[in-house]
Amino acid sequence: MQACQAEFPLASPGTAARFDLPEFGWGWGGGVVRPKSRGHICLTGPDPTDPVQIEANLLSHPDDLKAAMACVELCREIGNSAALRPFVKREVIPGNLKGAELESFVRDATMSYWHQTCTAKMGQDAMSVVDQTLKVYGVQHLRIADGSIIRG
């Protein structure tokens, strides 16, 4: 898990619409650092300018959901700690949720952040996208040379 403090209110668009977010504030964002959920990226056409279809599959593995829920609880504990009390006017999101309510909040509030890596596996098995020279399997004259080939 990872907890990140930000100098602005943090919320996914859908969650922000449901809560009375102040214009100014600060927040804690929690993250699942080593997710077990796996998504996929698909080409939508043969032209290099065709958009790609991204299916992140966030929280599709039950361990990721458990970790995300624990991270929300950790962020709330830090944000409501005695050391930070002088800087807190009120907790806006999520409040003291438990069980199914917390799970529902996490599923609704989850969004990705930072930079995606490990989306194009290097190797020789059926799940591999590139070989050891970064050539894409099944596509001539195409290599991938960015963070997507880093092994997670």
PDB file of C-alpha atoms in Angstrom:
ATOM      1  CA  MET A   1       0.000   0.000   0.000  1.00  0.00           C
ATOM      2  CA  GLN A   2       1.005   3.578  -0.498  1.00  0.00           C
ATOM      3  CA  ALA A   3      -0.432   6.719   1.044  1.00  0.00           C
ATOM      4  CA  CYS A   4       0.202  10.045  -0.705  1.00  0.00           C
ATOM      5  CA  GLN A   5      -0.674  13.448   0.718  1.00  0.00           C
ATOM      6  CA  ALA A   6      -1.811  16.098  -1.757  1.00  0.00           C
ATOM      7  CA  GLU A   7      -2.327  19.840  -1.407  1.00  0.00           C
ATOM      8  CA  PHE A   8      -5.774  19.667  -3.004  1.00  0.00           C
ATOM      9  CA  PRO A   9      -8.934  17.635  -2.485  1.00  0.00           C
ATOM     10  CA  LEU A  10      -8.630  14.176  -4.050  1.00  0.00           C
ATOM     11  CA  ALA A  11     -11.595  12.402  -5.603  1.00  0.00           C
ATOM     12  CA  SER A  12     -12.595  10.590  -8.748  1.00  0.00           C
ATOM     13  CA  PRO A  13     -15.083  12.578 -10.859  1.00  0.00           C
ATOM     14  CA  GLY A  14     -18.019  10.394  -9.811  1.00  0.00           C
ATOM     15  CA  THR A  15     -17.123  10.540  -6.131  1.00  0.00           C
ATOM     16  CA  ALA A  16     -16.516  14.302  -6.226  1.00  0.00           C
ATOM     17  CA  ALA A  17     -20.005  14.795  -7.645  1.00  0.00           C
ATOM     18  CA  ARG A  18     -21.569  12.929  -4.679  1.00  0.00           C
ATOM     19  CA  PHE A  19     -19.708  14.795  -1.922  1.00  0.00           C
ATOM     20  CA  ASP A  20     -19.546  18.476  -1.044  1.00  0.00           C
ATOM     21  CA  LEU A  21     -15.880  18.920  -1.922  1.00  0.00           C
ATOM     22  CA  PRO A  22     -14.426  22.227  -0.810  1.00  0.00           C
ATOM     23  CA  GLU A  23     -12.627  24.325  -3.388  1.00  0.00           C
ATOM     24  CA  PHE A  24      -9.492  24.278  -1.268  1.00  0.00           C
ATOM     25  CA  GLY A  25      -8.145  21.606   1.016  1.00  0.00           C
ATOM     26  CA  TRP A  26      -5.785  18.703   1.182  1.00  0.00           C
ATOM     27  CA  GLY A  27      -6.208  14.994   1.041  1.00  0.00           C
ATOM     28  CA  TRP A  28      -4.737  11.558   1.213  1.00  0.00           C
ATOM     29  CA  GLY A  29      -4.751   9.233  -1.750  1.00  0.00           C
ATOM     30  CA  GLY A  30      -4.161   5.573  -1.183  1.00  0.00           C
ATOM     31  CA  GLY A  31      -2.741   3.190  -3.706  1.00  0.00           C
ATOM     32  CA  VAL A  32      -2.289  -0.531  -4.229  1.00  0.00           C
ATOM     33  CA  VAL A  33       1.381  -0.653  -5.188  1.00  0.00           C
ATOM     34  CA  ARG A  34       1.688  -4.251  -6.414  1.00  0.00           C
ATOM     35  CA  PRO A  35      -1.754  -5.098  -7.799  1.00  0.00           C
ATOM     36  CA  LYS A  36      -2.651  -8.638  -8.772  1.00  0.00           C
ATOM     37  CA  SER A  37      -5.434  -7.482 -11.106  1.00  0.00           C
ATOM     38  CA  ARG A  38      -4.507  -7.565 -14.765  1.00  0.00           C
ATOM     39  CA  GLY A  39      -5.992  -5.572 -17.594  1.00  0.00           C
ATOM     40  CA  HIS A  40      -5.364  -5.451 -21.290  1.00  0.00           C
ATOM     41  CA  ILE A  41      -4.873  -3.040 -24.173  1.00  0.00           C
ATOM     42  CA  CYS A  42      -6.312  -3.772 -27.617  1.00  0.00           C
ATOM     43  CA  LEU A  43      -5.691  -2.160 -30.971  1.00  0.00           C
ATOM     44  CA  THR A  44      -8.883  -0.843 -32.593  1.00  0.00           C
ATOM     45  CA  GLY A  45      -7.545  -0.744 -36.142  1.00  0.00           C
ATOM     46  CA  PRO A  46      -4.497  -1.108 -38.365  1.00  0.00           C
ATOM     47  CA  ASP A  47      -3.619   2.604 -38.546  1.00  0.00           C
ATOM     48  CA  PRO A  48      -1.024   3.827 -35.999  1.00  0.00           C
ATOM     49  CA  THR A  49      -3.289   6.771 -35.209  1.00  0.00           C
ATOM     50  CA  ASP A  50      -6.267   4.538 -34.359  1.00  0.00           C
ATOM     51  CA  PRO A  51      -7.054   4.811 -30.653  1.00  0.00           C
ATOM     52  CA  VAL A  52      -6.334   1.903 -28.355  1.00  0.00           C
ATOM     53  CA  GLN A  53      -8.940   0.319 -26.128  1.00  0.00           C
ATOM     54  CA  ILE A  54      -7.777   0.119 -22.503  1.00  0.00           C
ATOM     55  CA  GLU A  55      -9.456  -2.194 -20.007  1.00  0.00           C
ATOM     56  CA  ALA A  56      -7.691  -1.640 -16.696  1.00  0.00           C
ATOM     57  CA  ASN A  57      -9.668  -4.243 -14.708  1.00  0.00           C
ATOM     58  CA  LEU A  58      -8.934  -2.310 -11.525  1.00  0.00           C
ATOM     59  CA  LEU A  59      -9.800  -4.283  -8.375  1.00  0.00           C
ATOM     60  CA  SER A  60     -10.698  -7.421 -10.349  1.00  0.00           C
ATOM     61  CA  HIS A  61      -8.541  -9.514  -7.977  1.00  0.00           C
ATOM     62  CA  PRO A  62     -10.033  -9.821  -4.466  1.00  0.00           C
ATOM     63  CA  ASP A  63      -6.656  -9.160  -2.800  1.00  0.00           C
ATOM     64  CA  ASP A  64      -6.491  -5.755  -4.501  1.00  0.00           C
ATOM     65  CA  LEU A  65      -9.900  -4.812  -3.135  1.00  0.00           C
ATOM     66  CA  LYS A  66      -8.844  -5.841   0.383  1.00  0.00           C
ATOM     67  CA  ALA A  67      -5.617  -3.830   0.069  1.00  0.00           C
ATOM     68  CA  ALA A  68      -7.474  -0.769  -1.256  1.00  0.00           C
ATOM     69  CA  MET A  69      -9.952  -0.909   1.615  1.00  0.00           C
ATOM     70  CA  ALA A  70      -7.117  -1.216   4.144  1.00  0.00           C
ATOM     71  CA  CYS A  71      -5.381   1.739   2.498  1.00  0.00           C
ATOM     72  CA  VAL A  72      -8.501   3.916   2.832  1.00  0.00           C
ATOM     73  CA  GLU A  73      -8.605   3.043   6.532  1.00  0.00           C
ATOM     74  CA  LEU A  74      -4.881   3.873   6.868  1.00  0.00           C
ATOM     75  CA  CYS A  75      -5.321   7.229   5.115  1.00  0.00           C
ATOM     76  CA  ARG A  76      -8.255   8.080   7.392  1.00  0.00           C
ATOM     77  CA  GLU A  77      -6.173   7.144  10.438  1.00  0.00           C
ATOM     78  CA  ILE A  78      -3.308   9.386   9.313  1.00  0.00           C
ATOM     79  CA  GLY A  79      -5.596  12.264   8.308  1.00  0.00           C
ATOM     80  CA  ASN A  80      -7.480  12.146  11.614  1.00  0.00           C
ATOM     81  CA  SER A  81      -4.372  11.673  13.761  1.00  0.00           C
ATOM     82  CA  ALA A  82      -3.582  13.953  16.705  1.00  0.00           C
ATOM     83  CA  ALA A  83      -0.549  15.324  14.852  1.00  0.00           C
ATOM     84  CA  LEU A  84      -2.683  16.558  11.946  1.00  0.00           C
ATOM     85  CA  ARG A  85      -5.721  17.653  13.971  1.00  0.00           C
ATOM     86  CA  PRO A  86      -4.699  21.359  13.954  1.00  0.00           C
ATOM     87  CA  PHE A  87      -4.849  21.315  10.137  1.00  0.00           C
ATOM     88  CA  VAL A  88      -8.180  19.520   9.758  1.00  0.00           C
ATOM     89  CA  LYS A  89     -11.441  21.417   9.553  1.00  0.00           C
ATOM     90  CA  ARG A  90     -13.534  18.369   8.634  1.00  0.00           C
ATOM     91  CA  GLU A  91     -13.255  15.032   6.875  1.00  0.00           C
ATOM     92  CA  VAL A  92     -15.158  15.258   3.618  1.00  0.00           C
ATOM     93  CA  ILE A  93     -14.607  11.826   2.094  1.00  0.00           C
ATOM     94  CA  PRO A  94     -15.289   8.978   2.863  1.00  0.00           C
ATOM     95  CA  GLY A  95     -16.318   9.123   6.514  1.00  0.00           C
ATOM     96  CA  ASN A  96     -16.332   6.143   8.845  1.00  0.00           C
ATOM     97  CA  LEU A  97     -17.530   3.456   6.436  1.00  0.00           C
ATOM     98  CA  LYS A  98     -17.279  -0.246   7.179  1.00  0.00           C
ATOM     99  CA  GLY A  99     -17.961  -3.515   5.368  1.00  0.00           C
ATOM    100  CA  ALA A 100     -20.117  -3.341   2.246  1.00  0.00           C
ATOM    101  CA  GLU A 101     -20.350   0.474   2.420  1.00  0.00           C
ATOM    102  CA  LEU A 102     -16.548   0.796   2.397  1.00  0.00           C
ATOM    103  CA  GLU A 103     -16.288  -1.738  -0.449  1.00  0.00           C
ATOM    104  CA  SER A 104     -18.860   0.200  -2.466  1.00  0.00           C
ATOM    105  CA  PHE A 105     -17.012   3.467  -1.827  1.00  0.00           C
ATOM    106  CA  VAL A 106     -13.665   1.959  -2.892  1.00  0.00           C
ATOM    107  CA  ARG A 107     -15.157   0.509  -6.089  1.00  0.00           C
ATOM    108  CA  ASP A 108     -16.808   3.844  -6.963  1.00  0.00           C
ATOM    109  CA  ALA A 109     -13.836   6.019  -6.000  1.00  0.00           C
ATOM    110  CA  THR A 110     -11.015   3.982  -7.533  1.00  0.00           C
ATOM    111  CA  MET A 111      -9.016   5.589 -10.303  1.00  0.00           C
ATOM    112  CA  SER A 112      -5.547   5.035 -11.661  1.00  0.00           C
ATOM    113  CA  TYR A 113      -2.725   7.459 -11.146  1.00  0.00           C
ATOM    114  CA  TRP A 114       0.974   7.781 -11.799  1.00  0.00           C
ATOM    115  CA  HIS A 115       2.403   6.047 -14.824  1.00  0.00           C
ATOM    116  CA  GLN A 116       1.295   2.664 -16.016  1.00  0.00           C
ATOM    117  CA  THR A 117       4.037   0.092 -16.474  1.00  0.00           C
ATOM    118  CA  CYS A 118       4.187  -3.618 -17.116  1.00  0.00           C
ATOM    119  CA  THR A 119       1.426  -3.582 -19.749  1.00  0.00           C
ATOM    120  CA  ALA A 120       3.478  -5.323 -22.471  1.00  0.00           C
ATOM    121  CA  LYS A 121       5.193  -8.327 -20.915  1.00  0.00           C
ATOM    122  CA  MET A 122       8.634  -9.301 -22.176  1.00  0.00           C
ATOM    123  CA  GLY A 123       9.255 -13.019 -22.436  1.00  0.00           C
ATOM    124  CA  GLN A 124       8.584 -16.161 -24.386  1.00  0.00           C
ATOM    125  CA  ASP A 125       5.306 -17.462 -22.941  1.00  0.00           C
ATOM    126  CA  ALA A 126       1.785 -17.014 -24.352  1.00  0.00           C
ATOM    127  CA  MET A 127       1.225 -13.820 -22.315  1.00  0.00           C
ATOM    128  CA  SER A 128       4.386 -12.116 -23.622  1.00  0.00           C
ATOM    129  CA  VAL A 129       4.073  -9.163 -25.983  1.00  0.00           C
ATOM    130  CA  VAL A 130       7.736  -8.506 -26.816  1.00  0.00           C
ATOM    131  CA  ASP A 131      10.888 -10.584 -27.095  1.00  0.00           C
ATOM    132  CA  GLN A 132      14.278  -9.793 -25.507  1.00  0.00           C
ATOM    133  CA  THR A 133      15.074  -7.344 -28.345  1.00  0.00           C
ATOM    134  CA  LEU A 134      11.765  -5.455 -27.756  1.00  0.00           C
ATOM    135  CA  LYS A 135      10.188  -6.728 -31.004  1.00  0.00           C
ATOM    136  CA  VAL A 136       6.415  -7.146 -30.786  1.00  0.00           C
ATOM    137  CA  TYR A 137       5.333 -10.718 -31.475  1.00  0.00           C
ATOM    138  CA  GLY A 138       3.287 -11.027 -34.663  1.00  0.00           C
ATOM    139  CA  VAL A 139       3.883  -7.454 -35.875  1.00  0.00           C
ATOM    140  CA  GLN A 140       6.719  -6.659 -38.257  1.00  0.00           C
ATOM    141  CA  HIS A 141       8.859  -3.548 -37.760  1.00  0.00           C
ATOM    142  CA  LEU A 142       7.400  -2.645 -34.364  1.00  0.00           C
ATOM    143  CA  ARG A 143       9.271  -2.448 -31.086  1.00  0.00           C
ATOM    144  CA  ILE A 144       8.161  -1.271 -27.672  1.00  0.00           C
ATOM    145  CA  ALA A 145      10.840   0.565 -25.717  1.00  0.00           C
ATOM    146  CA  ASP A 146       9.190   2.228 -22.725  1.00  0.00           C
ATOM    147  CA  GLY A 147       8.093   1.445 -19.179  1.00  0.00           C
ATOM    148  CA  SER A 148       5.370  -0.886 -20.404  1.00  0.00           C
ATOM    149  CA  ILE A 149       7.885  -3.706 -20.915  1.00  0.00           C
ATOM    150  CA  ILE A 150       9.246  -3.512 -17.359  1.00  0.00           C
ATOM    151  CA  ARG A 151       8.411  -6.647 -15.470  1.00  0.00           C
ATOM    152  CA  GLY A 152       6.141  -6.128 -12.438  1.00  0.00           C
TER     153      GLY A 152
END
